[in-house]
PDB file of C-alpha atoms in Angstrom:
ATOM      1  CA  MET A   1     127.662 126.400 117.904  1.00 45.00           C
ATOM      2  CA  PRO A   2     124.575 124.179 118.366  1.00 48.00           C
ATOM      3  CA  ALA A   3     121.491 124.804 116.292  1.00 49.00           C
ATOM      4  CA  ASP A   4     119.569 125.898 119.402  1.00 50.00           C
ATOM      5  CA  ASN A   5     121.964 128.802 119.979  1.00 54.00           C
ATOM      6  CA  LYS A   6     121.775 129.876 116.337  1.00 52.00           C
ATOM      7  CA  THR A   7     117.996 129.869 116.483  1.00 50.00           C
ATOM      8  CA  ALA A   8     118.075 131.826 119.732  1.00 50.00           C
ATOM      9  CA  ASP A   9     120.459 134.386 118.205  1.00 53.00           C
ATOM     10  CA  LYS A  10     118.160 134.843 115.203  1.00 51.00           C
ATOM     11  CA  LEU A  11     115.169 135.235 117.490  1.00 49.00           C
ATOM     12  CA  ASP A  12     117.069 137.856 119.516  1.00 57.00           C
ATOM     13  CA  VAL A  13     117.799 139.764 116.311  1.00 49.00           C
ATOM     14  CA  LEU A  14     114.173 139.533 115.205  1.00 49.00           C
ATOM     15  CA  SER A  15     112.860 140.638 118.612  1.00 52.00           C
ATOM     16  CA  ALA A  16     115.291 143.565 118.686  1.00 50.00           C
ATOM     17  CA  LYS A  17     114.128 144.647 115.231  1.00 50.00           C
ATOM     18  CA  ASP A  18     110.473 144.336 116.255  1.00 52.00           C
ATOM     19  CA  ALA A  19     111.074 146.302 119.462  1.00 45.00           C
ATOM     20  CA  ALA A  20     112.833 149.037 117.529  1.00 45.00           C
ATOM     21  CA  GLU A  21     110.065 149.230 114.929  1.00 48.00           C
ATOM     22  CA  ARG A  22     107.302 149.424 117.536  1.00 45.00           C
ATOM     23  CA  SER A  23     108.830 152.240 119.539  1.00 42.00           C
ATOM     24  CA  ASP A  24     110.337 155.585 118.734  1.00 43.00           C
ATOM     25  CA  THR A  25     114.109 155.891 118.851  1.00 44.00           C
ATOM     26  CA  SER A  26     113.828 157.952 122.037  1.00 45.00           C
ATOM     27  CA  ASP A  27     111.678 155.296 123.763  1.00 48.00           C
ATOM     28  CA  ALA A  28     113.730 152.237 122.722  1.00 50.00           C
ATOM     29  CA  SER A  29     115.238 150.229 125.532  1.00 63.00           C
ATOM     30  CA  PRO A  30     119.036 150.197 125.736  1.00 65.00           C
ATOM     31  CA  ALA A  31     119.152 146.402 125.265  1.00 66.00           C
ATOM     32  CA  ALA A  32     117.032 146.534 122.123  1.00 61.00           C
ATOM     33  CA  GLY A  33     119.061 149.450 120.799  1.00 59.00           C
ATOM     34  CA  ALA A  34     122.330 147.631 121.412  1.00 58.00           C
ATOM     35  CA  ALA A  35     121.077 144.483 119.693  1.00 61.00           C
ATOM     36  CA  LEU A  36     119.831 146.515 116.745  1.00 61.00           C
ATOM     37  CA  ALA A  37     123.111 148.417 116.441  1.00 59.00           C
ATOM     38  CA  ARG A  38     125.036 145.151 116.588  1.00 62.00           C
ATOM     39  CA  THR A  39     123.045 143.639 113.718  1.00 62.00           C
ATOM     40  CA  LYS A  40     122.326 146.749 111.663  1.00 76.00           C
ATOM     41  CA  HIS A  41     125.485 146.523 109.576  1.00 86.00           C
ATOM     42  CA  ALA A  42     126.098 142.781 109.847  1.00 89.00           C
ATOM     43  CA  THR A  43     126.733 142.320 106.120  1.00 89.00           C
ATOM     44  CA  LEU A  44     129.214 145.182 105.989  1.00 92.00           C
ATOM     45  CA  ARG A  45     130.988 143.908 109.108  1.00 93.00           C
ATOM     46  CA  TYR A  46     131.231 140.363 107.715  1.00 93.00           C
ATOM     47  CA  ALA A  47     132.555 141.533 104.340  1.00 93.00           C
ATOM     48  CA  THR A  48     135.106 143.822 105.975  1.00 95.00           C
ATOM     49  CA  LEU A  49     136.370 141.051 108.229  1.00 96.00           C
ATOM     50  CA  ARG A  50     136.614 138.646 105.268  1.00 96.00           C
ATOM     51  CA  ILE A  51     138.748 141.170 103.380  1.00 97.00           C
ATOM     52  CA  ALA A  52     140.907 141.756 106.462  1.00 97.00           C
ATOM     53  CA  ILE A  53     141.486 138.017 106.902  1.00 97.00           C
ATOM     54  CA  PHE A  54     142.431 137.753 103.218  1.00 98.00           C
ATOM     55  CA  ILE A  55     144.946 140.592 103.509  1.00 98.00           C
ATOM     56  CA  VAL A  56     146.466 139.084 106.660  1.00 97.00           C
ATOM     57  CA  SER A  57     146.711 135.695 104.911  1.00 97.00           C
ATOM     58  CA  LEU A  58     148.345 137.316 101.889  1.00 97.00           C
ATOM     59  CA  VAL A  59     150.920 139.118 104.022  1.00 97.00           C
ATOM     60  CA  VAL A  60     151.699 136.000 106.073  1.00 96.00           C
ATOM     61  CA  LEU A  61     152.124 133.799 102.987  1.00 96.00           C
ATOM     62  CA  TRP A  62     154.236 136.444 101.275  1.00 95.00           C
ATOM     63  CA  GLY A  63     156.382 136.669 104.429  1.00 95.00           C
ATOM     64  CA  VAL A  64     156.841 132.901 104.517  1.00 94.00           C
ATOM     65  CA  ILE A  65     157.889 132.842 100.871  1.00 93.00           C
ATOM     66  CA  ALA A  66     160.207 135.843 101.330  1.00 92.00           C
ATOM     67  CA  ALA A  67     161.759 134.186 104.389  1.00 94.00           C
ATOM     68  CA  THR A  68     162.770 131.223 102.223  1.00 92.00           C
ATOM     69  CA  GLY A  69     164.689 133.588  99.936  1.00 88.00           C
ATOM     70  CA  HIS A  70     162.307 133.512  96.977  1.00 89.00           C
ATOM     71  CA  VAL A  71     161.005 136.569  95.175  1.00 87.00           C
ATOM     72  CA  VAL A  72     157.326 136.630  94.171  1.00 86.00           C
ATOM     73  CA  THR A  73     157.002 137.673  90.520  1.00 87.00           C
ATOM     74  CA  GLY A  74     154.856 136.768  87.526  1.00 87.00           C
ATOM     75  CA  ASN A  75     152.744 133.676  88.050  1.00 90.00           C
ATOM     76  CA  GLY A  76     154.040 133.406  91.606  1.00 90.00           C
ATOM     77  CA  ALA A  77     151.912 136.410  92.550  1.00 92.00           C
ATOM     78  CA  LEU A  78     148.834 134.680  91.136  1.00 94.00           C
ATOM     79  CA  TYR A  79     149.612 131.496  93.075  1.00 94.00           C
ATOM     80  CA  LEU A  80     150.233 133.550  96.191  1.00 95.00           C
ATOM     81  CA  CYS A  81     146.818 135.228  95.865  1.00 96.00           C
ATOM     82  CA  MET A  82     145.119 131.878  95.248  1.00 96.00           C
ATOM     83  CA  GLY A  83     146.797 130.411  98.315  1.00 96.00           C
ATOM     84  CA  ALA A  84     145.779 133.403 100.426  1.00 97.00           C
ATOM     85  CA  LEU A  85     142.213 133.092  99.158  1.00 97.00           C
ATOM     86  CA  LEU A  86     142.141 129.423 100.149  1.00 97.00           C
ATOM     87  CA  VAL A  87     143.670 130.044 103.588  1.00 97.00           C
ATOM     88  CA  SER A  88     141.405 133.022 104.292  1.00 97.00           C
ATOM     89  CA  GLY A  89     138.314 131.092 103.215  1.00 96.00           C
ATOM     90  CA  ILE A  90     139.083 128.253 105.604  1.00 97.00           C
ATOM     91  CA  ALA A  91     139.994 130.639 108.424  1.00 96.00           C
ATOM     92  CA  SER A  92     136.873 132.754 107.994  1.00 95.00           C
ATOM     93  CA  PHE A  93     134.683 129.641 108.056  1.00 95.00           C
ATOM     94  CA  PHE A  94     135.791 129.030 111.618  1.00 95.00           C
ATOM     95  CA  LEU A  95     136.504 132.567 112.833  1.00 95.00           C
ATOM     96  CA  LEU A  96     133.475 134.420 111.502  1.00 93.00           C
ATOM     97  CA  SER A  97     130.601 132.082 112.351  1.00 92.00           C
ATOM     98  CA  GLN A  98     128.903 134.627 114.652  1.00 93.00           C
ATOM     99  CA  GLN A  99     129.128 137.388 112.073  1.00 92.00           C
ATOM    100  CA  ARG A 100     127.822 135.033 109.377  1.00 92.00           C
ATOM    101  CA  ASP A 101     124.851 134.098 111.590  1.00 92.00           C
ATOM    102  CA  ALA A 102     124.078 137.768 112.267  1.00 91.00           C
ATOM    103  CA  MET A 103     124.278 138.506 108.554  1.00 92.00           C
ATOM    104  CA  SER A 104     121.938 135.624 107.678  1.00 91.00           C
ATOM    105  CA  ALA A 105     119.451 136.801 110.310  1.00 91.00           C
ATOM    106  CA  GLN A 106     119.588 140.304 108.826  1.00 91.00           C
ATOM    107  CA  VAL A 107     118.999 138.938 105.326  1.00 91.00           C
ATOM    108  CA  ALA A 108     116.116 136.776 106.610  1.00 92.00           C
ATOM    109  CA  VAL A 109     114.443 139.816 108.182  1.00 91.00           C
ATOM    110  CA  ARG A 110     114.790 141.825 104.975  1.00 90.00           C
ATOM    111  CA  THR A 111     113.468 138.926 102.895  1.00 93.00           C
ATOM    112  CA  GLU A 112     110.491 138.499 105.205  1.00 94.00           C
ATOM    113  CA  LYS A 113     109.663 142.209 104.980  1.00 93.00           C
ATOM    114  CA  LEU A 114     109.910 142.125 101.185  1.00 94.00           C
ATOM    115  CA  THR A 115     107.726 139.018 100.988  1.00 93.00           C
ATOM    116  CA  ASP A 116     105.110 140.625 103.242  1.00 92.00           C
ATOM    117  CA  LYS A 117     105.141 143.771 101.118  1.00 92.00           C
ATOM    118  CA  LEU A 118     104.743 141.768  97.902  1.00 92.00           C
ATOM    119  CA  GLN A 119     101.870 139.756  99.390  1.00 90.00           C
ATOM    120  CA  ALA A 120     100.176 142.953 100.554  1.00 89.00           C
ATOM    121  CA  ASN A 121     100.525 144.438  97.060  1.00 89.00           C
ATOM    122  CA  ALA A 122      99.155 141.256  95.467  1.00 85.00           C
ATOM    123  CA  ALA A 123      96.199 141.256  97.883  1.00 85.00           C
ATOM    124  CA  MET A 124      95.515 144.900  97.070  1.00 84.00           C
ATOM    125  CA  GLU A 125      95.489 144.098  93.327  1.00 77.00           C
ATOM    126  CA  ASP A 126      93.123 141.161  93.910  1.00 71.00           C
ATOM    127  CA  GLU A 127      90.587 143.454  95.634  1.00 70.00           C
ATOM    128  CA  ASP A 128      90.000 145.413  92.409  1.00 58.00           C
TER     129      ASP A 128
END
């Protein structure tokens, strides 16, 4: 995905958050509400999908090893988990780019809010 699209996606997330903050929940537009709902749990969605991809990778690798007639025991289980972790990491890099972008936009919004709050608190302390 080009950088322009990523920037546009982040701006859409930020504008949806701003629209939702400015208006009551009853007055929010359906488009802003949908964008907010889509990004509200971005971190949870990304983590869940990463775990699901790992489990699928583990089952597929175990099936491939079982199909060759081998039994996974002892250190073989550790190697199987390491292989599934490697495969799932590579697969999620390509498959979950949209979810990762939504999660980073969500984290950026939270960080910006926290920074603003800290600056406001520091300014309030400086007034005394």
